[in-house]
């Protein structure tokens, strides 16, 4: 049981490049989300999905796209990387339809945009 | 609006001291859930505890204990007899019923336990 798997663990991009952060879970969780963590800011929600085919914006969605074609996968796309997107990105999933279920987090992707 | 405040940015203690991490939350909802997560230097986020708004009982798990008080909108976390391995950033988070199912995080408290 792998839980939530994020790839890559580290990435350096040049300004203007695009890339996709991968997230996969094998727990059949309906809810998946992407957070970014910046120093002194805690974690902030980028996008989330309540099921396959359904996505919505979180608190800081600009510059990012998501899609959810399967229950297992929830990739995050950076369309044109900017230095402000330098951050640690966490993917998380949650079972069930109530807020009482905690999230399981991936190990994170550390992204640097130069 | 929902908000979680962790006023202590950094705390440094000597091993075996007790330490309390404060968490104050704001919400108008009557049904909500509170969480604590630990982020050790390795970077992963580790779930510690979940508490729903209807359950004000304190909880103890080994050296960890949590004090939930709705009257003061606080959900404080105490580590008894701290150890070097407790050194980490600790996040308090709030999750509401319905809506985006998102977690609203505090900014975290960095705990350093010195030998």
mmCIF file of C-alpha atoms in Angstrom:
data_model
loop_
_atom_site.group_PDB
_atom_site.id
_atom_site.type_symbol
_atom_site.label_atom_id
_atom_site.label_comp_id
_atom_site.label_asym_id
_atom_site.label_seq_id
_atom_site.Cartn_x
_atom_site.Cartn_y
_atom_site.Cartn_z
ATOM 1 C CA UNK A 1 0.000 0.000 0.000
ATOM 2 C CA UNK A 2 1.934 3.030 -1.273
ATOM 3 C CA UNK A 3 -0.483 5.737 -0.030
ATOM 4 C CA UNK A 4 0.019 9.039 -1.864
ATOM 5 C CA UNK A 5 2.939 9.097 -4.287
ATOM 6 C CA UNK A 6 4.351 12.316 -5.658
ATOM 7 C CA UNK A 7 6.907 12.645 -8.418
ATOM 8 C CA UNK A 8 9.382 14.153 -8.839
ATOM 9 C CA UNK A 9 10.762 14.895 -5.372
ATOM 10 C CA UNK A 10 12.906 17.755 -6.646
ATOM 11 C CA UNK A 11 12.737 19.885 -9.768
ATOM 12 C CA UNK A 12 14.468 22.965 -11.100
ATOM 13 C CA UNK A 13 12.752 24.895 -13.871
ATOM 14 C CA UNK A 14 13.639 27.933 -15.863
ATOM 15 C CA UNK A 15 11.196 30.810 -15.967
ATOM 16 C CA UNK A 16 8.616 30.181 -18.661
ATOM 17 C CA UNK A 17 8.989 26.425 -18.775
ATOM 18 C CA UNK A 18 6.021 24.171 -18.179
ATOM 19 C CA UNK A 19 5.851 20.944 -16.257
ATOM 20 C CA UNK A 20 3.498 18.527 -14.556
ATOM 21 C CA UNK A 21 3.753 17.412 -10.960
ATOM 22 C CA UNK A 22 2.392 13.920 -10.637
ATOM 23 C CA UNK A 23 0.232 12.627 -7.788
ATOM 24 C CA UNK A 24 -1.198 9.144 -7.462
ATOM 25 C CA UNK A 25 -3.000 7.383 -4.624
ATOM 26 C CA UNK A 26 -3.939 3.756 -4.293
ATOM 27 C CA UNK A 27 -6.460 4.071 -1.455
ATOM 28 C CA UNK A 28 -9.526 4.683 -3.641
ATOM 29 C CA UNK A 29 -9.917 8.115 -2.045
ATOM 30 C CA UNK A 30 -12.509 10.396 -3.600
ATOM 31 C CA UNK A 31 -10.985 13.678 -2.499
ATOM 32 C CA UNK A 32 -7.639 14.913 -3.682
ATOM 33 C CA UNK A 33 -5.994 18.285 -3.423
ATOM 34 C CA UNK A 34 -2.816 20.225 -4.008
ATOM 35 C CA UNK A 35 -1.249 22.540 -1.454
ATOM 36 C CA UNK A 36 1.814 24.690 -1.609
ATOM 37 C CA UNK A 37 3.986 25.429 1.397
ATOM 38 C CA UNK A 38 5.976 28.618 1.635
ATOM 39 C CA UNK A 39 8.097 29.792 4.574
ATOM 40 C CA UNK A 40 5.968 31.444 7.230
ATOM 41 C CA UNK A 41 2.767 30.872 5.233
ATOM 42 C CA UNK A 42 1.692 27.417 6.282
ATOM 43 C CA UNK A 43 -0.002 25.389 3.565
ATOM 44 C CA UNK A 44 -2.358 26.964 1.071
ATOM 45 C CA UNK A 45 -4.814 25.162 -1.161
ATOM 46 C CA UNK A 46 -4.211 25.436 -4.912
ATOM 47 C CA UNK A 47 -6.833 23.136 -6.461
ATOM 48 C CA UNK A 48 -8.949 20.277 -5.270
ATOM 49 C CA UNK A 49 -11.125 17.495 -6.633
ATOM 50 C CA UNK A 50 -14.102 15.767 -5.044
ATOM 51 C CA UNK A 51 -14.098 12.940 -7.580
ATOM 52 C CA UNK A 52 -13.089 11.894 -11.067
ATOM 53 C CA UNK A 53 -14.038 14.549 -13.596
ATOM 54 C CA UNK A 54 -14.652 17.223 -10.949
ATOM 55 C CA UNK A 55 -12.128 19.885 -10.001
ATOM 56 C CA UNK A 56 -12.298 23.335 -8.471
ATOM 57 C CA UNK A 57 -10.061 26.191 -7.461
ATOM 58 C CA UNK A 58 -8.645 26.713 -4.040
ATOM 59 C CA UNK A 59 -7.062 29.735 -2.451
ATOM 60 C CA UNK A 60 -4.116 30.276 -4.828
ATOM 61 C CA UNK A 61 -5.000 28.753 -8.224
ATOM 62 C CA UNK A 62 -3.402 31.231 -10.601
ATOM 63 C CA UNK A 63 -0.726 29.732 -12.827
ATOM 64 C CA UNK A 64 -1.808 26.149 -12.208
ATOM 65 C CA UNK A 65 -4.126 23.710 -13.965
ATOM 66 C CA UNK A 66 -5.456 20.371 -12.821
ATOM 67 C CA UNK A 67 -7.520 17.529 -14.200
ATOM 68 C CA UNK A 68 -8.910 14.352 -12.672
ATOM 69 C CA UNK A 69 -9.526 11.734 -15.327
ATOM 70 C CA UNK A 70 -9.231 8.809 -12.903
ATOM 71 C CA UNK A 71 -9.799 8.339 -9.179
ATOM 72 C CA UNK A 72 -6.134 7.521 -8.679
ATOM 73 C CA UNK A 73 -4.373 10.425 -10.379
ATOM 74 C CA UNK A 74 -4.453 14.185 -9.852
ATOM 75 C CA UNK A 75 -1.653 15.923 -11.776
ATOM 76 C CA UNK A 76 -0.801 19.585 -11.270
ATOM 77 C CA UNK A 77 0.370 21.521 -14.314
ATOM 78 C CA UNK A 78 2.438 24.656 -14.250
ATOM 79 C CA UNK A 79 1.723 26.410 -17.524
ATOM 80 C CA UNK A 80 4.568 28.946 -17.540
ATOM 81 C CA UNK A 81 6.739 28.719 -14.467
ATOM 82 C CA UNK A 82 7.540 31.878 -12.545
ATOM 83 C CA UNK A 83 9.972 32.432 -9.638
ATOM 84 C CA UNK A 84 6.939 33.062 -7.394
ATOM 85 C CA UNK A 85 6.038 29.407 -7.874
ATOM 86 C CA UNK A 86 9.183 28.296 -6.102
ATOM 87 C CA UNK A 87 7.715 26.275 -3.242
ATOM 88 C CA UNK A 88 7.164 22.848 -1.784
ATOM 89 C CA UNK A 89 4.075 21.202 -3.224
ATOM 90 C CA UNK A 90 2.037 18.620 -1.385
ATOM 91 C CA UNK A 91 -0.640 16.388 -2.788
ATOM 92 C CA UNK A 92 -3.203 15.013 -0.360
ATOM 93 C CA UNK A 93 -6.123 12.633 -0.480
ATOM 94 C CA UNK A 94 -9.021 11.935 1.821
ATOM 95 C CA UNK A 95 -11.542 9.136 2.109
ATOM 96 C CA UNK A 96 -15.185 9.814 2.652
ATOM 97 C CA UNK A 97 -17.564 12.692 2.251
ATOM 98 C CA UNK A 98 -17.237 14.268 5.632
ATOM 99 C CA UNK A 99 -14.673 16.639 7.078
ATOM 100 C CA UNK A 100 -13.967 14.205 9.856
ATOM 101 C CA UNK A 101 -11.632 12.299 7.618
ATOM 102 C CA UNK A 102 -8.066 13.425 7.772
ATOM 103 C CA UNK A 103 -5.938 13.909 4.740
ATOM 104 C CA UNK A 104 -3.036 11.646 3.809
ATOM 105 C CA UNK A 105 -0.210 13.695 2.357
ATOM 106 C CA UNK A 106 2.418 12.777 -0.168
ATOM 107 C CA UNK A 107 6.073 13.370 0.630
ATOM 108 C CA UNK A 108 6.181 16.615 -1.325
ATOM 109 C CA UNK A 109 7.865 18.051 -4.421
ATOM 110 C CA UNK A 110 10.420 20.794 -3.925
ATOM 111 C CA UNK A 111 10.278 23.080 -6.957
ATOM 112 C CA UNK A 112 12.717 25.849 -7.723
ATOM 113 C CA UNK A 113 12.097 28.257 -10.594
ATOM 114 C CA UNK A 114 15.129 30.234 -11.702
ATOM 115 C CA UNK B 1 -14.101 33.450 7.263
ATOM 116 C CA UNK B 2 -12.174 30.561 8.694
ATOM 117 C CA UNK B 3 -8.804 31.123 10.229
ATOM 118 C CA UNK B 4 -6.258 29.275 12.318
ATOM 119 C CA UNK B 5 -3.712 31.172 14.344
ATOM 120 C CA UNK B 6 -0.567 29.691 15.792
ATOM 121 C CA UNK B 7 0.943 32.644 17.571
ATOM 122 C CA UNK B 8 4.181 30.899 18.490
ATOM 123 C CA UNK B 9 6.476 30.964 15.479
ATOM 124 C CA UNK B 10 9.364 29.169 17.137
ATOM 125 C CA UNK B 11 9.869 27.473 20.488
ATOM 126 C CA UNK B 12 13.107 26.108 21.870
ATOM 127 C CA UNK B 13 13.230 23.832 24.900
ATOM 128 C CA UNK B 14 15.680 21.531 26.590
ATOM 129 C CA UNK B 15 15.038 17.819 26.488
ATOM 130 C CA UNK B 16 12.609 16.532 29.140
ATOM 131 C CA UNK B 17 10.832 19.868 29.447
ATOM 132 C CA UNK B 18 7.091 20.011 28.850
ATOM 133 C CA UNK B 19 5.970 22.257 26.018
ATOM 134 C CA UNK B 20 2.564 23.502 24.881
ATOM 135 C CA UNK B 21 1.819 24.596 21.346
ATOM 136 C CA UNK B 22 -1.084 26.989 21.041
ATOM 137 C CA UNK B 23 -3.780 26.952 18.375
ATOM 138 C CA UNK B 24 -6.703 29.358 18.139
ATOM 139 C CA UNK B 25 -9.297 29.003 15.423
ATOM 140 C CA UNK B 26 -12.111 31.089 13.983
ATOM 141 C CA UNK B 27 -15.238 29.787 12.318
ATOM 142 C CA UNK B 28 -18.949 30.507 12.376
ATOM 143 C CA UNK B 29 -19.820 26.905 11.660
ATOM 144 C CA UNK B 30 -21.042 24.745 14.492
ATOM 145 C CA UNK B 31 -19.701 21.557 12.924
ATOM 146 C CA UNK B 32 -16.021 21.437 12.211
ATOM 147 C CA UNK B 33 -12.943 19.337 12.736
ATOM 148 C CA UNK B 34 -9.549 20.233 14.072
ATOM 149 C CA UNK B 35 -6.282 18.524 13.265
ATOM 150 C CA UNK B 36 -2.669 18.562 14.269
ATOM 151 C CA UNK B 37 0.077 17.568 11.844
ATOM 152 C CA UNK B 38 3.789 17.151 12.445
ATOM 153 C CA UNK B 39 6.396 17.995 9.824
ATOM 154 C CA UNK B 40 9.815 16.648 10.811
ATOM 155 C CA UNK B 41 12.998 17.907 9.140
ATOM 156 C CA UNK B 42 12.581 15.227 6.472
ATOM 157 C CA UNK B 43 9.594 17.228 5.195
ATOM 158 C CA UNK B 44 6.650 14.852 5.186
ATOM 159 C CA UNK B 45 3.406 15.716 6.940
ATOM 160 C CA UNK B 46 2.380 13.284 9.639
ATOM 161 C CA UNK B 47 -1.189 13.196 10.954
ATOM 162 C CA UNK B 48 -1.325 13.338 14.769
ATOM 163 C CA UNK B 49 -4.926 13.824 15.831
ATOM 164 C CA UNK B 50 -8.446 14.729 14.703
ATOM 165 C CA UNK B 51 -11.088 16.231 16.978
ATOM 166 C CA UNK B 52 -14.659 17.112 16.059
ATOM 167 C CA UNK B 53 -16.484 20.138 17.387
ATOM 168 C CA UNK B 54 -18.897 18.073 19.455
ATOM 169 C CA UNK B 55 -16.237 16.297 21.430
ATOM 170 C CA UNK B 56 -14.531 18.472 23.997
ATOM 171 C CA UNK B 57 -12.861 15.655 25.841
ATOM 172 C CA UNK B 58 -9.150 16.026 26.193
ATOM 173 C CA UNK B 59 -7.067 13.307 24.663
ATOM 174 C CA UNK B 60 -3.818 11.745 25.714
ATOM 175 C CA UNK B 61 -1.610 9.562 23.581
ATOM 176 C CA UNK B 62 1.625 8.654 25.260
ATOM 177 C CA UNK B 63 3.581 11.872 25.801
ATOM 178 C CA UNK B 64 1.127 13.863 23.677
ATOM 179 C CA UNK B 65 -2.046 15.467 24.941
ATOM 180 C CA UNK B 66 -4.567 17.832 23.458
ATOM 181 C CA UNK B 67 -6.813 20.335 25.189
ATOM 182 C CA UNK B 68 -9.862 21.389 23.171
ATOM 183 C CA UNK B 69 -11.872 24.308 24.567
ATOM 184 C CA UNK B 70 -14.750 25.640 22.482
ATOM 185 C CA UNK B 71 -15.303 28.536 24.893
ATOM 186 C CA UNK B 72 -11.935 29.976 23.909
ATOM 187 C CA UNK B 73 -11.786 28.464 20.399
ATOM 188 C CA UNK B 74 -8.526 26.796 21.241
ATOM 189 C CA UNK B 75 -7.027 23.389 20.548
ATOM 190 C CA UNK B 76 -3.681 23.295 22.295
ATOM 191 C CA UNK B 77 -1.107 20.528 22.056
ATOM 192 C CA UNK B 78 1.199 19.551 24.890
ATOM 193 C CA UNK B 79 4.273 17.363 24.683
ATOM 194 C CA UNK B 80 5.348 15.991 28.037
ATOM 195 C CA UNK B 81 9.000 15.189 28.692
ATOM 196 C CA UNK B 82 10.060 16.387 25.257
ATOM 197 C CA UNK B 83 12.654 14.490 23.265
ATOM 198 C CA UNK B 84 15.024 15.534 20.493
ATOM 199 C CA UNK B 85 12.929 13.504 18.038
ATOM 200 C CA UNK B 86 10.014 15.849 18.743
ATOM 201 C CA UNK B 87 11.866 18.612 16.919
ATOM 202 C CA UNK B 88 9.621 19.526 13.990
ATOM 203 C CA UNK B 89 7.177 22.060 12.675
ATOM 204 C CA UNK B 90 3.698 21.470 14.018
ATOM 205 C CA UNK B 91 0.610 22.600 12.155
ATOM 206 C CA UNK B 92 -2.893 23.052 13.467
ATOM 207 C CA UNK B 93 -5.656 22.856 10.847
ATOM 208 C CA UNK B 94 -9.409 23.359 10.584
ATOM 209 C CA UNK B 95 -11.792 21.551 8.278
ATOM 210 C CA UNK B 96 -15.456 22.424 7.833
ATOM 211 C CA UNK B 97 -18.404 20.308 6.878
ATOM 212 C CA UNK B 98 -19.343 20.633 3.225
ATOM 213 C CA UNK B 99 -17.825 22.965 0.678
ATOM 214 C CA UNK B 100 -14.367 22.360 -0.658
ATOM 215 C CA UNK B 101 -13.397 19.915 2.052
ATOM 216 C CA UNK B 102 -10.205 21.872 2.359
ATOM 217 C CA UNK B 103 -7.967 22.140 5.372
ATOM 218 C CA UNK B 104 -7.208 25.642 6.604
ATOM 219 C CA UNK B 105 -3.764 25.571 8.137
ATOM 220 C CA UNK B 106 -2.097 27.749 10.679
ATOM 221 C CA UNK B 107 1.362 28.977 9.809
ATOM 222 C CA UNK B 108 3.001 26.410 12.022
ATOM 223 C CA UNK B 109 5.157 26.390 15.130
ATOM 224 C CA UNK B 110 8.759 25.261 14.841
ATOM 225 C CA UNK B 111 9.765 23.298 17.912
ATOM 226 C CA UNK B 112 13.413 22.673 18.631
ATOM 227 C CA UNK B 113 14.270 20.292 21.452
ATOM 228 C CA UNK B 114 17.885 20.592 22.498
ATOM 229 C CA UNK B 115 19.749 17.756 24.216
#
